[in-house]
Short mmCIF file of C-alpha atoms in Angstrom, two decimals:
data_model
loop_
_atom_site.label_atom_id
_atom_site.label_comp_id
_atom_site.label_asym_id
_atom_site.label_seq_id
_atom_site.Cartn_x
_atom_site.Cartn_y
_atom_site.Cartn_z
CA MET A 1472 -5.35 21.61 -47.10
CA ALA A 1473 -7.18 19.08 -44.88
CA HIS A 1474 -10.23 20.36 -43.07
CA GLN A 1475 -9.70 20.79 -39.31
CA PRO A 1476 -12.80 20.20 -37.13
CA GLN A 1477 -14.02 23.21 -35.19
CA PRO A 1478 -13.40 22.94 -31.43
CA TYR A 1479 -16.35 22.07 -29.21
CA PRO A 1480 -17.43 24.19 -26.23
CA LEU A 1481 -16.47 23.20 -22.71
CA ASN A 1482 -19.92 22.21 -21.41
CA ALA A 1483 -21.89 19.28 -20.00
CA GLU A 1484 -22.03 17.57 -23.39
CA ALA A 1485 -18.25 17.77 -23.65
CA VAL A 1486 -17.91 16.13 -20.21
CA ARG A 1487 -20.26 13.35 -21.28
CA THR A 1488 -18.26 12.80 -24.46
CA TRP A 1489 -15.00 12.89 -22.51
CA SER A 1490 -16.30 10.24 -20.10
CA SER A 1491 -17.46 7.92 -22.89
CA LEU A 1492 -14.22 8.28 -24.85
CA ALA A 1493 -12.06 7.80 -21.74
CA LEU A 1494 -13.91 4.61 -20.82
CA ALA A 1495 -13.53 3.28 -24.36
CA ALA A 1496 -9.83 4.20 -24.47
CA LEU A 1497 -9.13 2.51 -21.13
CA GLY A 1498 -11.09 -0.51 -22.28
CA ARG A 1499 -8.87 -0.84 -25.36
CA ALA A 1500 -5.66 -0.29 -23.36
CA ARG A 1501 -6.70 -2.30 -20.31
CA GLU A 1502 -4.69 -5.45 -21.00
CA ASP A 1503 -1.63 -3.53 -22.22
CA ILE A 1504 -1.62 -1.41 -19.07
CA ASP A 1505 -2.08 -4.47 -16.85
CA ALA A 1506 0.91 -6.05 -18.59
CA ILE A 1507 3.31 -3.22 -17.67
CA ASN A 1508 2.14 -2.81 -14.06
CA VAL A 1509 5.28 -3.14 -11.90
CA TYR A 1510 4.91 -0.30 -9.37
CA PRO A 1511 4.04 -0.03 -6.49
CA VAL A 1512 3.01 -3.72 -6.61
CA ALA A 1513 3.50 -5.94 -9.66
CA ASP A 1514 -0.06 -7.29 -9.52
CA ALA A 1515 -1.03 -6.67 -13.16
CA ASP A 1516 -4.28 -4.83 -12.40
CA THR A 1517 -3.65 -1.11 -13.00
CA GLY A 1518 -5.46 -1.11 -16.34
CA THR A 1519 -8.40 -2.98 -14.85
CA ASN A 1520 -8.58 -0.66 -11.84
CA LEU A 1521 -8.52 2.45 -14.03
CA TYR A 1522 -11.20 1.00 -16.27
CA LEU A 1523 -13.48 0.11 -13.34
CA THR A 1524 -13.00 3.58 -11.84
CA ALA A 1525 -13.85 5.23 -15.16
CA GLU A 1526 -16.84 2.92 -15.56
CA SER A 1527 -18.22 4.03 -12.19
CA ALA A 1528 -17.69 7.69 -13.13
CA ASP A 1529 -19.38 7.19 -16.50
CA ARG A 1530 -22.32 5.40 -14.89
CA GLU A 1531 -23.01 8.20 -12.40
CA LEU A 1532 -22.75 10.84 -15.11
CA ALA A 1533 -25.13 8.87 -17.33
CA ASP A 1534 -27.59 8.55 -14.43
CA LEU A 1535 -27.48 12.31 -13.88
CA LEU A 1536 -28.13 13.10 -17.51
CA ALA A 1537 -30.85 10.47 -17.78
CA GLY A 1538 -32.70 12.34 -15.05
CA VAL A 1539 -32.59 15.59 -17.02
CA THR A 1540 -35.59 15.90 -19.33
CA ASP A 1541 -33.69 17.49 -22.20
CA GLY A 1542 -30.53 15.38 -21.91
CA THR A 1543 -27.18 17.16 -21.74
CA ALA A 1544 -28.82 20.38 -22.94
CA GLY A 1545 -30.58 20.60 -19.57
CA ALA A 1546 -27.52 19.88 -17.43
CA THR A 1547 -24.94 22.46 -16.46
CA LEU A 1548 -21.18 22.03 -16.67
CA PRO A 1549 -20.83 22.16 -12.84
CA GLU A 1550 -23.49 19.45 -12.41
CA ALA A 1551 -21.91 17.20 -15.01
CA VAL A 1552 -18.33 17.48 -13.80
CA ARG A 1553 -19.32 16.98 -10.15
CA ALA A 1554 -21.24 13.81 -11.02
CA PHE A 1555 -18.26 12.61 -13.07
CA ALA A 1556 -15.90 13.12 -10.13
CA HIS A 1557 -18.28 11.68 -7.54
CA GLY A 1558 -18.81 8.53 -9.58
CA ALA A 1559 -15.05 8.03 -9.77
CA LEU A 1560 -14.72 8.58 -6.01
CA ILE A 1561 -17.26 5.98 -4.97
CA GLY A 1562 -16.02 3.44 -7.52
CA ALA A 1563 -12.26 4.00 -7.30
CA ARG A 1564 -10.18 0.83 -7.47
CA GLY A 1565 -6.56 0.35 -6.49
CA ASN A 1566 -3.80 2.91 -6.20
CA SER A 1567 -4.20 4.24 -9.75
CA GLY A 1568 -7.99 4.41 -9.71
CA THR A 1569 -7.95 6.28 -6.39
CA ILE A 1570 -5.50 8.84 -7.78
CA LEU A 1571 -7.61 9.21 -10.95
CA ALA A 1572 -10.63 9.92 -8.75
CA GLN A 1573 -8.73 12.70 -6.98
CA LEU A 1574 -7.56 14.15 -10.29
CA LEU A 1575 -11.19 14.35 -11.44
CA ARG A 1576 -12.16 15.90 -8.12
CA GLY A 1577 -9.53 18.60 -8.67
CA VAL A 1578 -11.02 19.29 -12.12
CA ALA A 1579 -14.48 19.48 -10.56
CA ASP A 1580 -13.27 21.89 -7.87
CA VAL A 1581 -12.58 24.44 -10.63
CA LEU A 1582 -15.13 23.63 -13.33
CA GLY A 1583 -17.83 22.96 -10.76
CA ASP A 1584 -17.56 26.48 -9.34
CA GLU A 1585 -19.97 28.34 -11.63
CA PRO A 1586 -17.49 28.96 -14.46
CA ALA A 1587 -19.97 30.75 -16.78
CA GLY A 1588 -18.42 33.74 -18.53
CA ARG A 1589 -14.83 32.83 -17.72
CA ASP A 1590 -12.21 32.11 -20.39
CA PRO A 1591 -12.55 28.35 -21.14
CA ALA A 1592 -8.85 27.92 -22.03
CA ARG A 1593 -7.66 29.51 -18.78
CA LEU A 1594 -10.35 27.67 -16.83
CA LEU A 1595 -9.31 24.26 -18.15
CA ALA A 1596 -5.64 24.96 -17.43
CA GLN A 1597 -6.52 25.94 -13.87
CA ALA A 1598 -8.61 22.78 -13.50
CA LEU A 1599 -5.75 20.53 -14.61
CA THR A 1600 -3.36 22.35 -12.27
CA ARG A 1601 -5.73 21.94 -9.34
CA ALA A 1602 -6.10 18.26 -10.25
CA ALA A 1603 -2.35 17.63 -10.07
CA GLU A 1604 -2.05 19.54 -6.79
CA GLU A 1605 -4.93 17.63 -5.19
CA ALA A 1606 -3.51 14.29 -6.32
CA TYR A 1607 -0.12 15.04 -4.76
CA ARG A 1608 -1.77 16.00 -1.49
CA ALA A 1609 -3.81 12.78 -1.45
CA VAL A 1610 -0.77 10.50 -1.63
CA ALA A 1611 1.04 10.07 1.69
CA HIS A 1612 4.50 9.68 0.12
CA PRO A 1613 4.53 10.92 -3.50
CA VAL A 1614 7.06 9.27 -5.83
CA GLU A 1615 8.35 10.77 -9.09
CA GLY A 1616 8.16 8.74 -12.26
CA THR A 1617 4.54 7.85 -11.58
CA MET A 1618 1.05 8.99 -12.53
CA LEU A 1619 1.60 12.08 -10.34
CA THR A 1620 4.58 13.17 -12.46
CA VAL A 1621 2.55 12.76 -15.65
CA ALA A 1622 -0.32 14.79 -14.19
CA THR A 1623 2.01 17.62 -13.19
CA ALA A 1624 3.62 17.73 -16.63
CA ALA A 1625 0.18 17.86 -18.26
CA ALA A 1626 -0.83 20.75 -16.01
CA ARG A 1627 2.34 22.73 -16.78
CA ALA A 1628 1.86 22.26 -20.51
CA ALA A 1629 -1.77 23.34 -20.20
CA GLU A 1630 -0.82 26.50 -18.29
CA ALA A 1631 1.79 27.36 -20.91
CA ALA A 1632 -0.77 26.96 -23.70
CA ALA A 1633 -3.56 28.95 -22.06
CA GLY A 1634 -2.91 32.22 -23.89
CA PRO A 1635 -5.59 34.74 -24.88
CA SER A 1636 -5.81 33.41 -28.45
CA GLU A 1637 -6.14 29.74 -27.46
CA ASN A 1638 -9.28 27.69 -26.87
CA ALA A 1639 -10.00 24.80 -24.50
CA ALA A 1640 -9.23 22.22 -27.21
CA ASP A 1641 -5.73 23.65 -27.69
CA VAL A 1642 -5.12 23.55 -23.94
CA ALA A 1643 -6.31 19.93 -23.79
CA GLY A 1644 -4.03 19.06 -26.71
CA ALA A 1645 -1.06 20.66 -24.98
CA ALA A 1646 -1.83 18.76 -21.77
CA TYR A 1647 -2.04 15.51 -23.73
CA ASP A 1648 1.30 16.12 -25.47
CA GLY A 1649 2.92 17.11 -22.17
CA ALA A 1650 1.65 13.95 -20.52
CA ARG A 1651 2.94 11.76 -23.36
CA ALA A 1652 6.40 13.32 -23.14
CA ALA A 1653 6.49 12.94 -19.34
CA LEU A 1654 5.36 9.32 -19.56
CA ALA A 1655 8.21 8.46 -21.92
CA GLU A 1656 10.65 9.73 -19.27
CA THR A 1657 9.29 7.66 -16.37
CA PRO A 1658 11.62 4.63 -16.83
CA GLY A 1659 14.56 6.91 -16.09
CA GLN A 1660 12.92 8.35 -12.98
CA LEU A 1661 11.80 5.18 -11.20
CA ALA A 1662 14.20 2.25 -10.83
CA ALA A 1663 11.48 -0.42 -10.89
CA LEU A 1664 10.32 0.81 -14.29
CA GLY A 1665 13.84 1.06 -15.65
CA ARG A 1666 14.64 -2.52 -14.65
CA ALA A 1667 11.49 -3.82 -16.36
CA GLY A 1668 11.94 -1.58 -19.42
CA VAL A 1669 8.40 -0.16 -19.21
CA VAL A 1670 6.71 3.17 -18.65
CA ASP A 1671 4.51 3.82 -15.62
CA ALA A 1672 1.20 1.95 -15.93
CA GLY A 1673 -0.88 4.57 -14.08
CA GLY A 1674 0.64 7.35 -16.15
CA CYS A 1675 -0.16 5.37 -19.28
CA GLY A 1676 -3.81 5.28 -18.23
CA LEU A 1677 -3.80 9.02 -17.52
CA VAL A 1678 -2.46 9.67 -21.02
CA ALA A 1679 -5.45 7.74 -22.39
CA VAL A 1680 -7.84 9.85 -20.28
CA LEU A 1681 -6.23 13.12 -21.43
CA GLY A 1682 -6.29 11.93 -25.04
CA ALA A 1683 -10.03 11.40 -24.62
CA LEU A 1684 -10.39 14.95 -23.25
CA TRP A 1685 -8.58 16.36 -26.27
CA GLN A 1686 -10.73 14.31 -28.63
CA ALA A 1687 -13.94 15.44 -26.89
CA LEU A 1688 -13.01 19.11 -27.30
CA SER A 1689 -11.29 19.01 -30.70
CA GLY A 1690 -13.11 16.25 -32.58
CA ARG A 1691 -9.73 14.80 -33.54
CA GLU A 1692 -8.82 11.24 -32.63
CA PRO A 1693 -5.48 10.56 -30.86
CA ALA A 1694 -2.96 8.31 -32.57
CA PRO A 1695 -3.71 4.64 -31.85
CA GLU A 1696 -0.30 4.01 -30.21
CA PRO A 1697 0.72 7.36 -28.72
CA VAL A 1698 3.09 6.05 -26.06
CA ARG A 1699 6.34 4.17 -26.57
CA GLY A 1700 6.61 1.01 -24.50
CA ARG A 1701 2.90 0.71 -23.83
CA ALA A 1702 2.59 -2.95 -24.63
CA VAL A 1703 5.96 -4.16 -23.35
CA PRO A 1704 5.23 -7.16 -21.10
CA VAL A 1705 6.59 -7.37 -17.59
CA PRO A 1706 9.31 -10.05 -17.41
CA LYS A 1707 8.07 -13.12 -15.53
CA PRO A 1708 10.53 -14.24 -12.86
CA ALA A 1709 11.34 -17.95 -12.85
CA GLU A 1710 11.11 -18.04 -9.08
CA PRO A 1711 9.46 -15.71 -6.57
CA CYS A 1712 11.95 -13.00 -5.75
CA ALA A 1713 12.59 -11.31 -2.45
CA GLU A 1714 11.14 -8.05 -3.76
CA GLU A 1715 7.76 -9.76 -4.19
CA HIS A 1716 7.50 -10.46 -0.52
CA GLY A 1717 9.03 -7.24 0.74
CA GLY A 1718 5.79 -5.27 0.93
CA PRO A 1719 2.59 -5.63 2.93
CA ALA A 1720 0.39 -8.65 2.25
CA TYR A 1721 -3.02 -6.98 1.91
CA GLU A 1722 -4.70 -4.18 0.00
CA VAL A 1723 -7.53 -2.53 1.96
CA ILE A 1724 -10.01 -0.17 0.30
CA TYR A 1725 -13.14 1.39 1.75
CA LEU A 1726 -15.45 4.37 1.52
CA LEU A 1727 -15.57 6.44 4.69
CA GLU A 1728 -18.03 8.99 5.99
CA ALA A 1729 -16.07 11.19 8.40
CA PRO A 1730 -15.21 14.83 9.14
CA GLU A 1731 -11.90 16.13 7.81
CA PRO A 1732 -10.13 16.42 11.22
CA GLU A 1733 -10.79 12.73 11.85
CA VAL A 1734 -9.49 11.86 8.38
CA ASP A 1735 -6.26 13.72 9.13
CA ARG A 1736 -5.79 11.54 12.22
CA LEU A 1737 -6.70 8.47 10.17
CA ARG A 1738 -3.96 9.28 7.64
CA THR A 1739 -1.38 9.37 10.42
CA ARG A 1740 -2.57 6.06 11.83
CA LEU A 1741 -2.68 4.27 8.47
CA ASP A 1742 0.71 5.67 7.47
CA SER A 1743 2.19 3.92 10.48
CA LEU A 1744 0.51 0.63 9.54
CA GLY A 1745 1.60 0.24 5.91
CA ASP A 1746 2.37 1.95 2.63
CA SER A 1747 0.82 3.08 -0.68
CA LEU A 1748 -1.59 5.22 1.34
CA VAL A 1749 -3.96 7.34 -0.73
CA VAL A 1750 -6.93 9.16 0.80
CA VAL A 1751 -9.13 11.06 -1.63
CA GLY A 1752 -12.43 12.90 -1.43
CA GLY A 1753 -13.84 15.64 0.74
CA ASP A 1754 -17.09 17.12 2.05
CA GLY A 1755 -17.51 14.21 4.44
CA LEU A 1756 -17.00 11.34 1.95
CA TRP A 1757 -13.60 9.72 1.36
CA ASN A 1758 -12.11 6.80 -0.50
CA VAL A 1759 -9.25 5.20 1.43
CA HIS A 1760 -6.61 2.90 -0.09
CA VAL A 1761 -3.67 1.36 1.80
CA HIS A 1762 -1.39 -1.70 1.72
CA VAL A 1763 -0.97 -3.32 5.15
CA ASP A 1764 -0.05 -6.56 6.89
CA ASP A 1765 -2.86 -6.13 9.44
CA PRO A 1766 -6.13 -5.43 7.58
CA GLY A 1767 -8.07 -5.55 10.83
CA ALA A 1768 -6.12 -2.61 12.22
CA ALA A 1769 -6.77 -0.62 9.03
CA VAL A 1770 -10.52 -1.22 9.33
CA GLU A 1771 -10.51 -0.52 13.07
CA ALA A 1772 -8.83 2.84 12.44
CA ALA A 1773 -11.65 3.68 10.04
CA VAL A 1774 -14.28 2.79 12.65
CA VAL A 1775 -12.62 5.21 15.06
CA ALA A 1776 -12.67 7.96 12.40
CA GLY A 1777 -16.22 7.52 11.14
CA ARG A 1778 -18.42 5.08 9.23
CA PRO A 1779 -16.59 2.81 6.78
CA TYR A 1780 -18.47 0.76 4.17
CA ARG A 1781 -17.87 -1.01 0.85
CA ILE A 1782 -14.83 -2.55 2.48
CA ARG A 1783 -12.63 -4.74 0.27
CA ILE A 1784 -9.61 -6.70 1.50
CA THR A 1785 -7.40 -8.38 -1.10
CA HIS A 1786 -4.47 -10.67 -0.41
CA PHE A 1787 -1.57 -9.88 -2.75
CA GLY A 1788 -0.38 -13.49 -3.00
CA ASP A 1789 -3.03 -14.38 -5.55
CA GLU A 1790 -2.53 -11.14 -7.46
CA ARG A 1791 1.23 -11.70 -7.69
CA ARG A 1792 0.73 -15.24 -8.91
CA ARG A 1793 -1.58 -13.89 -11.59
CA ALA A 1794 1.05 -11.29 -12.55
CA ARG A 1795 3.50 -14.17 -13.14
CA GLY A 1796 0.96 -15.83 -15.41
CA GLU A 1797 0.09 -18.52 -12.85
CA ARG A 1798 -3.48 -17.47 -12.16
CA SER A 1799 -6.21 -19.54 -13.76
CA GLN A 1800 -9.24 -18.11 -15.49
CA ARG A 1801 -11.32 -18.74 -12.33
CA ALA A 1802 -11.83 -16.67 -9.20
CA VAL A 1803 -13.85 -16.90 -5.99
CA VAL A 1804 -15.74 -13.94 -4.48
CA ALA A 1805 -16.82 -14.32 -0.84
CA VAL A 1806 -18.94 -12.11 1.42
CA VAL A 1807 -17.79 -12.16 5.05
CA GLN A 1808 -18.40 -10.34 8.33
CA GLY A 1809 -15.11 -9.73 10.09
CA GLU A 1810 -11.76 -8.67 8.69
CA GLY A 1811 -10.10 -11.74 10.18
CA LEU A 1812 -12.33 -13.90 8.01
CA ALA A 1813 -11.64 -11.62 5.06
CA GLY A 1814 -7.90 -12.17 5.49
CA LEU A 1815 -8.40 -15.91 5.83
CA CYS A 1816 -10.46 -16.07 2.62
CA GLY A 1817 -7.98 -13.79 0.90
CA GLU A 1818 -5.11 -16.14 1.71
CA ALA A 1819 -7.17 -18.93 0.17
CA GLY A 1820 -7.35 -16.92 -3.05
CA ALA A 1821 -10.77 -15.28 -2.74
CA THR A 1822 -11.73 -11.69 -3.43
CA THR A 1823 -13.66 -10.65 -0.33
CA VAL A 1824 -16.48 -8.20 0.32
CA LEU A 1825 -16.59 -7.22 3.99
CA ALA A 1826 -20.15 -6.71 5.26
CA ARG A 1827 -21.24 -5.04 8.47
CA PRO A 1828 -24.06 -6.50 10.60
CA GLY A 1829 -27.38 -5.17 9.33
CA GLU A 1830 -25.74 -3.64 6.25
CA PRO A 1831 -25.57 -6.38 3.59
CA PRO A 1832 -23.84 -5.52 0.32
CA ALA A 1833 -26.01 -4.27 -2.53
CA VAL A 1834 -26.27 -5.93 -5.93
CA ALA A 1835 -23.98 -3.29 -7.47
CA GLU A 1836 -21.30 -3.91 -4.84
CA LEU A 1837 -21.25 -7.66 -5.46
CA ALA A 1838 -21.29 -7.10 -9.22
CA ASP A 1839 -18.30 -4.77 -8.86
CA ALA A 1840 -16.46 -7.40 -6.81
CA ILE A 1841 -17.05 -9.96 -9.56
CA ARG A 1842 -15.67 -7.51 -12.13
CA GLU A 1843 -12.70 -6.75 -9.87
CA ALA A 1844 -11.83 -10.45 -9.80
CA HIS A 1845 -11.29 -10.06 -13.61
CA ALA A 1846 -11.75 -13.73 -14.36
CA ARG A 1847 -13.79 -15.50 -16.99
CA GLU A 1848 -15.26 -17.85 -14.39
CA VAL A 1849 -16.33 -16.79 -10.90
CA VAL A 1850 -17.67 -18.78 -7.96
CA LEU A 1851 -19.70 -16.56 -5.63
CA LEU A 1852 -20.08 -17.42 -1.92
CA PRO A 1853 -22.78 -15.21 -0.35
CA ASN A 1854 -22.32 -16.83 3.11
CA GLY A 1855 -25.77 -15.78 4.29
CA ALA A 1856 -29.28 -16.97 3.51
CA GLU A 1857 -30.47 -13.36 3.27
CA LEU A 1858 -27.93 -12.65 0.50
CA ARG A 1859 -29.00 -15.35 -1.95
CA ALA A 1860 -31.29 -13.05 -3.95
CA VAL A 1861 -28.67 -10.27 -4.01
CA ALA A 1862 -25.99 -12.74 -5.12
CA ALA A 1863 -28.24 -14.14 -7.84
CA ALA A 1864 -28.93 -10.64 -9.21
CA ALA A 1865 -25.22 -9.73 -9.18
CA ALA A 1866 -24.40 -12.99 -10.93
CA GLN A 1867 -26.99 -12.23 -13.59
CA GLN A 1868 -25.40 -8.83 -14.23
CA ALA A 1869 -21.98 -10.42 -14.58
CA ARG A 1870 -23.30 -13.09 -16.95
CA ALA A 1871 -24.66 -10.35 -19.19
CA GLU A 1872 -21.08 -9.05 -19.40
CA GLY A 1873 -19.75 -12.43 -20.49
CA VAL A 1874 -18.56 -13.82 -17.14
CA ARG A 1875 -19.53 -17.36 -16.20
CA VAL A 1876 -20.78 -17.21 -12.60
CA ALA A 1877 -21.98 -19.91 -10.21
CA VAL A 1878 -23.59 -19.00 -6.87
CA ILE A 1879 -23.03 -21.61 -4.17
CA PRO A 1880 -25.83 -21.24 -1.58
CA THR A 1881 -23.58 -20.94 1.47
CA ARG A 1882 -25.51 -19.72 4.49
CA SER A 1883 -22.57 -19.11 6.84
CA GLU A 1884 -18.91 -18.21 6.61
CA VAL A 1885 -17.95 -21.67 7.92
CA GLN A 1886 -19.70 -23.21 4.91
CA GLY A 1887 -17.76 -20.80 2.72
CA LEU A 1888 -14.49 -21.88 4.34
CA ALA A 1889 -15.38 -25.52 3.71
CA ALA A 1890 -16.08 -24.74 0.06
CA LEU A 1891 -12.80 -22.85 -0.30
CA ALA A 1892 -10.91 -25.78 1.20
CA VAL A 1893 -11.80 -28.00 -1.78
CA HIS A 1894 -11.65 -25.27 -4.45
CA ASP A 1895 -9.63 -26.47 -7.45
CA PRO A 1896 -8.92 -23.58 -9.86
CA ASP A 1897 -7.23 -25.92 -12.32
CA GLY A 1898 -10.10 -28.41 -12.64
CA SER A 1899 -13.17 -27.99 -14.80
CA PHE A 1900 -15.60 -25.27 -13.72
CA ASP A 1901 -18.54 -27.66 -13.33
CA GLU A 1902 -16.55 -30.17 -11.28
CA ASP A 1903 -15.17 -27.41 -9.07
CA VAL A 1904 -18.65 -26.00 -8.42
CA VAL A 1905 -20.05 -29.45 -7.62
CA ALA A 1906 -17.20 -30.20 -5.17
CA MET A 1907 -17.50 -26.81 -3.45
CA THR A 1908 -21.28 -27.12 -3.21
CA ALA A 1909 -20.97 -30.62 -1.74
CA ALA A 1910 -18.41 -29.46 0.85
CA ALA A 1911 -20.60 -26.53 1.89
CA GLY A 1912 -23.69 -28.73 2.06
CA ALA A 1913 -21.90 -31.30 4.21
CA THR A 1914 -21.01 -28.63 6.78
CA ARG A 1915 -23.51 -27.99 9.53
CA TYR A 1916 -23.21 -24.50 10.91
CA GLY A 1917 -23.85 -23.03 14.31
CA GLU A 1918 -23.69 -19.53 15.70
CA LEU A 1919 -23.84 -17.85 19.07
CA ALA A 1920 -25.66 -14.54 19.39
CA VAL A 1921 -26.82 -12.34 22.28
CA ALA A 1922 -30.54 -11.59 22.47
CA GLU A 1923 -31.33 -7.87 22.30
CA ARG A 1924 -34.88 -8.16 23.65
CA GLN A 1925 -37.41 -10.63 24.97
CA SER A 1926 -38.81 -12.75 22.15
CA PHE A 1927 -40.25 -16.12 21.20
CA THR A 1928 -37.82 -18.58 19.60
CA SER A 1929 -37.99 -22.17 18.40
CA ALA A 1930 -36.28 -23.12 21.71
CA GLY A 1931 -38.64 -21.12 23.93
CA ILE A 1932 -38.83 -17.55 25.28
CA CYS A 1933 -35.54 -15.70 25.62
CA GLN A 1934 -34.78 -12.56 27.61
CA ALA A 1935 -32.57 -9.63 26.67
CA GLY A 1936 -28.96 -10.62 27.32
CA ASP A 1937 -29.50 -14.36 26.94
CA VAL A 1938 -27.00 -16.25 24.78
CA LEU A 1939 -28.71 -17.92 21.83
CA GLY A 1940 -27.23 -21.02 20.22
CA LEU A 1941 -28.36 -21.40 16.62
CA ILE A 1942 -27.95 -24.55 14.52
CA ASP A 1943 -28.52 -24.30 10.77
CA GLY A 1944 -30.23 -20.96 11.29
CA ASP A 1945 -32.70 -21.96 14.04
CA VAL A 1946 -32.39 -21.26 17.77
CA ALA A 1947 -31.66 -24.60 19.45
CA VAL A 1948 -30.25 -23.55 22.84
CA ILE A 1949 -30.90 -20.63 25.19
CA GLY A 1950 -28.17 -20.10 27.80
CA THR A 1951 -26.65 -17.51 30.07
CA GLY A 1952 -22.96 -17.76 29.13
CA LEU A 1953 -20.94 -18.21 25.95
CA ALA A 1954 -18.95 -21.28 27.06
CA GLU A 1955 -21.83 -23.41 28.35
CA THR A 1956 -24.09 -22.45 25.44
CA ALA A 1957 -21.32 -23.26 22.95
CA GLU A 1958 -20.77 -26.67 24.56
CA ALA A 1959 -24.49 -27.43 24.35
CA VAL A 1960 -24.52 -26.46 20.67
CA LEU A 1961 -21.44 -28.58 19.97
CA ALA A 1962 -22.98 -31.56 21.74
CA ARG A 1963 -26.03 -31.40 19.49
CA MET A 1964 -24.05 -30.82 16.31
CA LEU A 1965 -21.60 -33.66 17.01
CA GLY A 1966 -24.39 -36.02 18.04
CA SER A 1967 -24.86 -36.98 14.39
CA GLY A 1968 -21.10 -37.39 13.82
CA GLY A 1969 -18.33 -35.26 12.40
CA GLU A 1970 -14.64 -35.23 11.53
CA LEU A 1971 -13.66 -31.57 11.82
CA VAL A 1972 -14.90 -28.71 14.01
CA THR A 1973 -14.18 -25.16 12.88
CA LEU A 1974 -14.43 -22.39 15.50
CA VAL A 1975 -14.44 -18.72 14.47
CA LEU A 1976 -14.22 -16.41 17.47
CA GLY A 1977 -15.62 -12.90 17.45
CA PRO A 1978 -13.93 -9.83 18.94
CA ASP A 1979 -15.82 -10.05 22.26
CA ALA A 1980 -15.21 -13.75 22.88
CA PRO A 1981 -13.10 -14.31 26.02
CA ASP A 1982 -9.52 -15.42 25.44
CA GLU A 1983 -10.03 -18.75 27.18
CA LEU A 1984 -13.11 -19.76 25.14
CA ALA A 1985 -11.14 -21.40 22.30
CA GLY A 1986 -9.13 -23.55 24.70
CA LEU A 1987 -12.24 -24.60 26.64
CA LEU A 1988 -14.09 -25.66 23.50
CA GLU A 1989 -11.09 -27.45 21.99
CA ALA A 1990 -10.69 -29.42 25.23
CA TYR A 1991 -14.43 -30.19 25.25
CA VAL A 1992 -14.28 -31.61 21.72
CA GLN A 1993 -11.10 -33.60 22.41
CA HIS A 1994 -12.51 -35.08 25.62
CA GLY A 1995 -15.77 -36.31 24.16
CA HIS A 1996 -14.83 -36.95 20.52
CA LEU A 1997 -11.26 -38.22 20.21
CA ALA A 1998 -11.42 -38.68 16.42
CA VAL A 1999 -12.59 -35.12 15.74
CA ASP A 2000 -10.04 -32.41 14.89
CA THR A 2001 -10.56 -28.76 15.80
CA VAL A 2002 -9.30 -25.61 14.05
CA THR A 2003 -9.76 -22.12 15.46
CA TYR A 2004 -9.71 -18.74 13.71
CA GLN A 2005 -10.21 -15.13 14.79
CA GLY A 2006 -13.17 -13.59 12.97
CA GLY A 2007 -12.31 -9.98 13.70
CA ARG A 2008 -14.52 -6.93 14.10
CA TRP A 2009 -18.20 -7.40 13.19
CA SER A 2010 -18.07 -11.19 13.22
CA ALA A 2011 -20.53 -13.09 15.46
CA PRO A 2012 -19.40 -13.97 19.03
CA LEU A 2013 -18.82 -17.53 17.81
CA LEU A 2014 -19.31 -19.44 14.57
CA ILE A 2015 -19.16 -23.23 14.55
CA GLY A 2016 -18.80 -25.54 11.60
CA VAL A 2017 -18.95 -29.32 11.75
CA GLU A 2018 -17.87 -31.36 8.74
#
């Protein structure tokens, strides 16, 4: 008779092993899961989002244990499982990753509550039950035949197996088997899956995570292909279908610091704006995911509720093209201030990182955005002189992971827009980078700002409340009003010639400013065209680009 490994205890070391095995399993299944991603949006990124979420969870757990002198022997189960869940929360990606983060939080709610002396089998079953319950509560409109259904089936199987003679490994095995059986049924529960002939992609990822849990506790490796239909590719439509364009155009994700009553009001507001709403977290920190047509309104609702950060806005057009096999191996990542600019860059095919004034993105955030672009070649537009070092460090991290990255030294969003305008994803990488760099370099940039205090500038002494006109980063004009200062800046910038003026208006710019400036350019420079965009919240009062 074959020797059966002895089960391992449910402790911090088991959580560390579970995390490592889950990350490895999702890494192996990543492309297969991406290939069967048809619900809620056929954007072929569920496997990638689950992997990135698990990677964030694994990284935080590793950091915790690295700080413990004796390794896992010095960490408690509650400490380990809370770090695991927190890492998933702050790094959650997409619909599936956000739900996975809430599932891990539910596990942590039980195992993180001083479980010493309690029956491990019963404890694990309770943790999986809490996980499924929390995940259902986090989703605004739960749908059967999805990851939620698989989680519930796993929890029921675990509860049924948690008898007095069972151990935690047996409960984990039962949960894994229950999840596999439920996953096989998902095509008959959700019409989109049935039409494509695939199982649910998020549920497929959850099966991999539960298989890793069973392996961590039992020492036995799951079968290499445990789920029927895992690698069935999504049929590629010959032409874009109506269903593709039936949903919202943008995915908005951010972390939010806010009290729970405000988050309840935020849920109601976001639910009226779009769909696929998932809000996970607790204790003042939340991860918010929603699909909307108005990303600015989704961000504004967050500002009302609390303090949003790590804001990402993705336009689905590029993701859907990639799901049809049309996306090239190259992507663009752009840092912008203002959700209007983020939407504009998203429509141009860029993955955007939305920065708040005075809160530039960290290296890890930019590195995550490069990973999220899941391309072999990435062009990074920092769009700020102060971000060049951060961008260079993020690019270096990505290169170490095998991604070819070029940082174009854009110092303003208008230079980034000029670079995006000539971006050619089908040309050679080097030629594309050269063309984008040349376009950005040929664009002079101006900005209007309001002085907060008296200070010395390159144009003289300014007083608090004065309007400052900057050209290429230096104060060139000091005025008292936006319109006259903007005209003075335009006069200087167009004095050396130009063919196109780009105006990006901030949220506090008066409605008539765009018309006044367009008329000013047309009157004095007949051969110069003007385009105007709304920058959105957090953008400068006015950005000017002259090409």
